[in-house]
Amino acid sequence: MEKKFLVVYYSRTGITKKIAQEIAEYLSSDIEQIIDEKDRSGIRGFMTGGRDAMKRELTQIKPVEKDPANYDIVIIGTPVWAANITPAIRTYIMQNREKFKNVAFFCTTGGTGIEKTFIEMEVVCKKKPIATFAATSIEVKKNTYQGFKEFIEKIKSHNLTGGEQ
Ligand SMILES: Cc1cc2nc3c(=O)[nH]c(=O)nc-3n(C[C@H](O)[C@H](O)[C@H](O)COP(=O)(O)O)c2cc1C
């Protein structure tokens, strides 16, 4: 049976969006962009965004269109904010985590906070990811990121009854 994948992401400036679109293309999956109702633009948005992420605050997100319960693997992506998950993705996970069957994570970053962000995503999802992928914003802009194909392969080859095939 064909596996069903859903890519879910938040992106403030388009870097994580680019990776999300790439993943969705490779997996021929559905894709859902999470929109934060709180204004995250400009310097003020940057400051309050970093503070909210650090304090593990939730936010108001636009209602989603895709039900994650209908997918075998949900692939969740966030930019790293203050070495943490963005409030929008934290909120999405909190609202939907009971519906996730399997998860994979990806993040983009200025260069730090990758490990911590993935651990936090695992804690909030209450699920271990079957694969993770991270890239810096410079790597994404220059298309020089590594480990992408391996990430896709792990997701594709994941045996839904447990482990990789
Ligand atoms: C509020 C805020 C906090 C950030 N905190 C970090 C950080 O702790 N470490 C880091 O390496 N990059 C940090 N960044 C940079 C972003 O993670 C990076 O630019 C990311 O690729 C942006 O993705 P986007 O274009 O999808 O929004 C931060 C950016 C913002 C806006």
PDB file of C-alpha atoms and ligand atoms in Angstrom:
ATOM      1  CA  MET A   1       0.000   0.000   0.000  1.00  0.00           C
ATOM      2  CA  GLU A   2       1.242   3.499  -0.848  1.00  0.00           C
ATOM      3  CA  LYS A   3       2.321   5.468   2.212  1.00  0.00           C
ATOM      4  CA  LYS A   4       0.708   8.849   2.746  1.00  0.00           C
ATOM      5  CA  PHE A   5       2.975  11.729   3.737  1.00  0.00           C
ATOM      6  CA  LEU A   6       2.150  15.224   4.970  1.00  0.00           C
ATOM      7  CA  VAL A   7       4.731  18.003   5.192  1.00  0.00           C
ATOM      8  CA  VAL A   8       3.817  20.679   7.744  1.00  0.00           C
ATOM      9  CA  TYR A   9       5.968  23.777   8.200  1.00  0.00           C
ATOM     10  CA  TYR A  10       6.192  27.325   9.456  1.00  0.00           C
ATOM     11  CA  SER A  11       8.440  29.845   7.739  1.00  0.00           C
ATOM     12  CA  ARG A  12       8.936  33.542   8.503  1.00  0.00           C
ATOM     13  CA  THR A  13      11.293  34.416   5.644  1.00  0.00           C
ATOM     14  CA  GLY A  14      10.987  31.536   3.163  1.00  0.00           C
ATOM     15  CA  ILE A  15      14.026  29.399   4.027  1.00  0.00           C
ATOM     16  CA  THR A  16      12.126  26.581   5.751  1.00  0.00           C
ATOM     17  CA  LYS A  17       9.436  26.901   3.074  1.00  0.00           C
ATOM     18  CA  LYS A  18      11.988  26.120   0.369  1.00  0.00           C
ATOM     19  CA  ILE A  19      13.047  22.900   2.134  1.00  0.00           C
ATOM     20  CA  ALA A  20       9.418  21.977   2.854  1.00  0.00           C
ATOM     21  CA  GLN A  21       8.534  22.313  -0.826  1.00  0.00           C
ATOM     22  CA  GLU A  22      11.547  20.239  -1.811  1.00  0.00           C
ATOM     23  CA  ILE A  23      10.574  17.447   0.620  1.00  0.00           C
ATOM     24  CA  ALA A  24       6.971  17.486  -0.608  1.00  0.00           C
ATOM     25  CA  GLU A  25       8.182  17.224  -4.197  1.00  0.00           C
ATOM     26  CA  TYR A  26      10.501  14.259  -3.477  1.00  0.00           C
ATOM     27  CA  LEU A  27       7.801  12.442  -1.502  1.00  0.00           C
ATOM     28  CA  SER A  28       4.893  13.485  -3.747  1.00  0.00           C
ATOM     29  CA  SER A  29       3.189  14.488  -0.532  1.00  0.00           C
ATOM     30  CA  ASP A  30       0.584  16.946   0.632  1.00  0.00           C
ATOM     31  CA  ILE A  31       1.886  20.119   2.241  1.00  0.00           C
ATOM     32  CA  GLU A  32       0.481  22.485   4.864  1.00  0.00           C
ATOM     33  CA  GLN A  33       1.887  25.866   5.791  1.00  0.00           C
ATOM     34  CA  ILE A  34       1.225  26.985   9.348  1.00  0.00           C
ATOM     35  CA  ILE A  35       0.358  30.670   9.618  1.00  0.00           C
ATOM     36  CA  ASP A  36       1.003  32.503  12.883  1.00  0.00           C
ATOM     37  CA  GLU A  37      -1.747  35.051  13.540  1.00  0.00           C
ATOM     38  CA  LYS A  38       0.689  37.086  15.625  1.00  0.00           C
ATOM     39  CA  ASP A  39       2.661  39.634  13.603  1.00  0.00           C
ATOM     40  CA  ARG A  40       6.253  38.323  13.389  1.00  0.00           C
ATOM     41  CA  SER A  41       7.502  40.900  10.895  1.00  0.00           C
ATOM     42  CA  GLY A  42      10.312  43.405  11.348  1.00  0.00           C
ATOM     43  CA  ILE A  43      12.589  43.938  14.319  1.00  0.00           C
ATOM     44  CA  ARG A  44       9.679  43.861  16.742  1.00  0.00           C
ATOM     45  CA  GLY A  45       8.494  40.515  15.337  1.00  0.00           C
ATOM     46  CA  PHE A  46      12.032  39.185  15.623  1.00  0.00           C
ATOM     47  CA  MET A  47      12.360  40.271  19.249  1.00  0.00           C
ATOM     48  CA  THR A  48       8.960  39.033  20.412  1.00  0.00           C
ATOM     49  CA  GLY A  49       9.361  35.859  18.325  1.00  0.00           C
ATOM     50  CA  GLY A  50      12.659  35.014  19.996  1.00  0.00           C
ATOM     51  CA  ARG A  51      11.239  35.757  23.428  1.00  0.00           C
ATOM     52  CA  ASP A  52       8.061  33.720  22.853  1.00  0.00           C
ATOM     53  CA  ALA A  53      10.093  30.765  21.509  1.00  0.00           C
ATOM     54  CA  MET A  54      12.462  30.869  24.477  1.00  0.00           C
ATOM     55  CA  LYS A  55       9.566  30.955  26.939  1.00  0.00           C
ATOM     56  CA  ARG A  56       7.887  28.062  25.084  1.00  0.00           C
ATOM     57  CA  GLU A  57       4.818  30.241  24.508  1.00  0.00           C
ATOM     58  CA  LEU A  58       1.938  29.087  22.347  1.00  0.00           C
ATOM     59  CA  THR A  59       0.355  31.374  19.751  1.00  0.00           C
ATOM     60  CA  GLN A  60      -2.770  31.655  17.630  1.00  0.00           C
ATOM     61  CA  ILE A  61      -2.471  29.795  14.312  1.00  0.00           C
ATOM     62  CA  LYS A  62      -4.833  29.797  11.332  1.00  0.00           C
ATOM     63  CA  PRO A  63      -7.015  26.655  11.183  1.00  0.00           C
ATOM     64  CA  VAL A  64      -5.312  23.877   9.219  1.00  0.00           C
ATOM     65  CA  GLU A  65      -6.770  22.261   6.098  1.00  0.00           C
ATOM     66  CA  LYS A  66      -5.241  18.774   6.289  1.00  0.00           C
ATOM     67  CA  ASP A  67      -6.094  16.284   9.019  1.00  0.00           C
ATOM     68  CA  PRO A  68      -2.796  14.666  10.135  1.00  0.00           C
ATOM     69  CA  ALA A  69      -4.726  11.573  11.226  1.00  0.00           C
ATOM     70  CA  ASN A  70      -5.091  10.715   7.519  1.00  0.00           C
ATOM     71  CA  TYR A  71      -1.331  10.355   6.998  1.00  0.00           C
ATOM     72  CA  ASP A  72       1.180   7.604   7.801  1.00  0.00           C
ATOM     73  CA  ILE A  73       4.070  10.009   8.373  1.00  0.00           C
ATOM     74  CA  VAL A  74       3.861  13.708   9.243  1.00  0.00           C
ATOM     75  CA  ILE A  75       7.067  15.608   8.460  1.00  0.00           C
ATOM     76  CA  ILE A  76       7.275  18.739  10.594  1.00  0.00           C
ATOM     77  CA  GLY A  77       9.583  21.674   9.891  1.00  0.00           C
ATOM     78  CA  THR A  78      10.469  24.829  11.778  1.00  0.00           C
ATOM     79  CA  PRO A  79      13.086  27.532  11.754  1.00  0.00           C
ATOM     80  CA  VAL A  80      15.213  27.513  14.931  1.00  0.00           C
ATOM     81  CA  TRP A  81      14.231  30.461  17.127  1.00  0.00           C
ATOM     82  CA  ALA A  82      16.277  31.103  20.264  1.00  0.00           C
ATOM     83  CA  ALA A  83      17.563  27.521  20.004  1.00  0.00           C
ATOM     84  CA  ASN A  84      13.973  26.300  20.140  1.00  0.00           C
ATOM     85  CA  ILE A  85      10.796  25.505  18.145  1.00  0.00           C
ATOM     86  CA  THR A  86       8.777  28.422  16.785  1.00  0.00           C
ATOM     87  CA  PRO A  87       5.563  29.180  18.709  1.00  0.00           C
ATOM     88  CA  ALA A  88       3.517  28.378  15.564  1.00  0.00           C
ATOM     89  CA  ILE A  89       4.924  24.857  15.233  1.00  0.00           C
ATOM     90  CA  ARG A  90       4.745  24.267  18.994  1.00  0.00           C
ATOM     91  CA  THR A  91       1.060  25.213  18.828  1.00  0.00           C
ATOM     92  CA  TYR A  92       0.433  22.969  15.808  1.00  0.00           C
ATOM     93  CA  ILE A  93       2.082  20.007  17.532  1.00  0.00           C
ATOM     94  CA  MET A  94       0.177  20.590  20.785  1.00  0.00           C
ATOM     95  CA  GLN A  95      -3.126  20.731  18.895  1.00  0.00           C
ATOM     96  CA  ASN A  96      -2.479  17.649  16.759  1.00  0.00           C
ATOM     97  CA  ARG A  97       0.006  15.340  18.459  1.00  0.00           C
ATOM     98  CA  GLU A  98      -2.558  12.698  19.390  1.00  0.00           C
ATOM     99  CA  LYS A  99      -3.212  12.256  15.652  1.00  0.00           C
ATOM    100  CA  PHE A 100       0.385  11.637  14.581  1.00  0.00           C
ATOM    101  CA  LYS A 101       1.184   8.018  13.680  1.00  0.00           C
ATOM    102  CA  ASN A 102       4.838   8.628  12.747  1.00  0.00           C
ATOM    103  CA  VAL A 103       6.857  11.837  12.635  1.00  0.00           C
ATOM    104  CA  ALA A 104      10.016  13.150  10.996  1.00  0.00           C
ATOM    105  CA  PHE A 105      11.540  16.556  11.744  1.00  0.00           C
ATOM    106  CA  PHE A 106      13.449  19.190   9.826  1.00  0.00           C
ATOM    107  CA  CYS A 107      14.705  22.623  10.743  1.00  0.00           C
ATOM    108  CA  THR A 108      16.631  25.521   9.286  1.00  0.00           C
ATOM    109  CA  THR A 109      18.906  27.726  11.341  1.00  0.00           C
ATOM    110  CA  GLY A 110      21.482  30.477  11.314  1.00  0.00           C
ATOM    111  CA  GLY A 111      23.832  27.741  12.531  1.00  0.00           C
ATOM    112  CA  THR A 112      23.011  26.888  16.148  1.00  0.00           C
ATOM    113  CA  GLY A 113      20.331  25.147  18.204  1.00  0.00           C
ATOM    114  CA  ILE A 114      19.667  22.144  15.942  1.00  0.00           C
ATOM    115  CA  GLU A 115      20.053  19.393  18.566  1.00  0.00           C
ATOM    116  CA  LYS A 116      18.045  21.286  21.153  1.00  0.00           C
ATOM    117  CA  THR A 117      15.246  22.020  18.705  1.00  0.00           C
ATOM    118  CA  PHE A 118      14.929  18.372  17.643  1.00  0.00           C
ATOM    119  CA  ILE A 119      14.897  17.204  21.282  1.00  0.00           C
ATOM    120  CA  GLU A 120      12.202  19.757  22.081  1.00  0.00           C
ATOM    121  CA  MET A 121      10.123  18.630  19.069  1.00  0.00           C
ATOM    122  CA  GLU A 122      10.412  15.029  20.251  1.00  0.00           C
ATOM    123  CA  VAL A 123       9.327  15.997  23.772  1.00  0.00           C
ATOM    124  CA  VAL A 124       6.347  18.032  22.570  1.00  0.00           C
ATOM    125  CA  CYS A 125       5.276  15.375  19.998  1.00  0.00           C
ATOM    126  CA  LYS A 126       5.817  12.626  22.578  1.00  0.00           C
ATOM    127  CA  LYS A 127       7.251  10.636  19.643  1.00  0.00           C
ATOM    128  CA  LYS A 128      10.712   9.809  18.355  1.00  0.00           C
ATOM    129  CA  PRO A 129      11.307  10.998  14.790  1.00  0.00           C
ATOM    130  CA  ILE A 130      12.029   8.372  12.164  1.00  0.00           C
ATOM    131  CA  ALA A 131      14.431  10.834  10.524  1.00  0.00           C
ATOM    132  CA  THR A 132      15.737  14.378  10.991  1.00  0.00           C
ATOM    133  CA  PHE A 133      17.246  16.914   8.634  1.00  0.00           C
ATOM    134  CA  ALA A 134      18.791  20.324   9.307  1.00  0.00           C
ATOM    135  CA  ALA A 135      20.316  23.001   7.105  1.00  0.00           C
ATOM    136  CA  THR A 136      21.623  26.519   7.656  1.00  0.00           C
ATOM    137  CA  SER A 137      19.918  29.375   5.856  1.00  0.00           C
ATOM    138  CA  ILE A 138      23.117  29.978   3.855  1.00  0.00           C
ATOM    139  CA  GLU A 139      23.208  26.322   2.755  1.00  0.00           C
ATOM    140  CA  VAL A 140      19.582  26.573   1.674  1.00  0.00           C
ATOM    141  CA  LYS A 141      20.225  29.769  -0.297  1.00  0.00           C
ATOM    142  CA  LYS A 142      23.276  28.244  -1.986  1.00  0.00           C
ATOM    143  CA  ASN A 143      21.734  24.751  -2.365  1.00  0.00           C
ATOM    144  CA  THR A 144      24.746  23.208  -0.593  1.00  0.00           C
ATOM    145  CA  TYR A 145      22.956  21.346   2.207  1.00  0.00           C
ATOM    146  CA  GLN A 146      23.945  17.739   2.941  1.00  0.00           C
ATOM    147  CA  GLY A 147      21.987  14.673   4.021  1.00  0.00           C
ATOM    148  CA  PHE A 148      18.764  15.519   2.211  1.00  0.00           C
ATOM    149  CA  LYS A 149      18.595  12.382   0.056  1.00  0.00           C
ATOM    150  CA  GLU A 150      19.287  10.181   3.118  1.00  0.00           C
ATOM    151  CA  PHE A 151      16.466  11.934   4.984  1.00  0.00           C
ATOM    152  CA  ILE A 152      14.052  11.275   2.116  1.00  0.00           C
ATOM    153  CA  GLU A 153      15.186   7.648   1.819  1.00  0.00           C
ATOM    154  CA  LYS A 154      14.671   6.995   5.547  1.00  0.00           C
ATOM    155  CA  ILE A 155      11.132   8.324   5.305  1.00  0.00           C
ATOM    156  CA  LYS A 156      10.342   6.397   2.135  1.00  0.00           C
ATOM    157  CA  SER A 157      11.783   3.120   3.412  1.00  0.00           C
ATOM    158  CA  HIS A 158      10.287   3.311   6.902  1.00  0.00           C
ATOM    159  CA  ASN A 159       8.406   0.136   7.681  1.00  0.00           C
ATOM    160  CA  LEU A 160       5.098   1.207   9.147  1.00  0.00           C
ATOM    161  CA  THR A 161       4.964  -1.849  11.356  1.00  0.00           C
ATOM    162  CA  GLY A 162       8.257  -0.742  12.971  1.00  0.00           C
ATOM    163  CA  GLY A 163      11.715   0.307  11.827  1.00  0.00           C
ATOM    164  CA  GLU A 164      13.238   0.608   8.367  1.00  0.00           C
ATOM    165  CA  GLN A 165      12.640  -1.946   5.651  1.00  0.00           C
TER     166      GLN A 165
HETATM  167  C1  LIG B   1      13.160  35.206  16.268  1.00  0.00           C
HETATM  168  C2  LIG B   1      14.311  34.469  15.626  1.00  0.00           C
HETATM  169  C3  LIG B   1      15.184  33.766  16.432  1.00  0.00           C
HETATM  170  C4  LIG B   1      16.254  33.050  15.851  1.00  0.00           C
HETATM  171  N1  LIG B   1      17.080  32.318  16.665  1.00  0.00           N
HETATM  172  C5  LIG B   1      18.115  31.629  16.116  1.00  0.00           C
HETATM  173  C6  LIG B   1      18.990  30.833  16.933  1.00  0.00           C
HETATM  174  O1  LIG B   1      18.827  30.709  18.157  1.00  0.00           O
HETATM  175  N2  LIG B   1      20.018  30.197  16.331  1.00  0.00           N
HETATM  176  C7  LIG B   1      20.247  30.266  14.986  1.00  0.00           C
HETATM  177  O2  LIG B   1      21.201  29.676  14.501  1.00  0.00           O
HETATM  178  N3  LIG B   1      19.410  30.974  14.167  1.00  0.00           N
HETATM  179  C8  LIG B   1      18.360  31.648  14.704  1.00  0.00           C
HETATM  180  N4  LIG B   1      17.511  32.360  13.888  1.00  0.00           N
HETATM  181  C9  LIG B   1      17.709  32.311  12.418  1.00  0.00           C
HETATM  182  C10 LIG B   1      16.724  31.367  11.720  1.00  0.00           C
HETATM  183  O3  LIG B   1      16.653  30.101  12.358  1.00  0.00           O
HETATM  184  C11 LIG B   1      17.126  31.110  10.260  1.00  0.00           C
HETATM  185  O4  LIG B   1      17.378  32.319   9.606  1.00  0.00           O
HETATM  186  C12 LIG B   1      16.050  30.304   9.527  1.00  0.00           C
HETATM  187  O5  LIG B   1      16.631  29.661   8.398  1.00  0.00           O
HETATM  188  C13 LIG B   1      14.885  31.173   9.064  1.00  0.00           C
HETATM  189  O6  LIG B   1      13.903  30.346   8.464  1.00  0.00           O
HETATM  190  P1  LIG B   1      12.602  30.952   7.713  1.00  0.00           P
HETATM  191  O7  LIG B   1      13.112  31.760   6.545  1.00  0.00           O
HETATM  192  O8  LIG B   1      11.871  29.742   7.264  1.00  0.00           O
HETATM  193  O9  LIG B   1      11.838  31.780   8.667  1.00  0.00           O
HETATM  194  C14 LIG B   1      16.451  33.070  14.448  1.00  0.00           C
HETATM  195  C15 LIG B   1      15.552  33.807  13.637  1.00  0.00           C
HETATM  196  C16 LIG B   1      14.492  34.484  14.221  1.00  0.00           C
HETATM  197  C17 LIG B   1      13.528  35.249  13.343  1.00  0.00           C
END
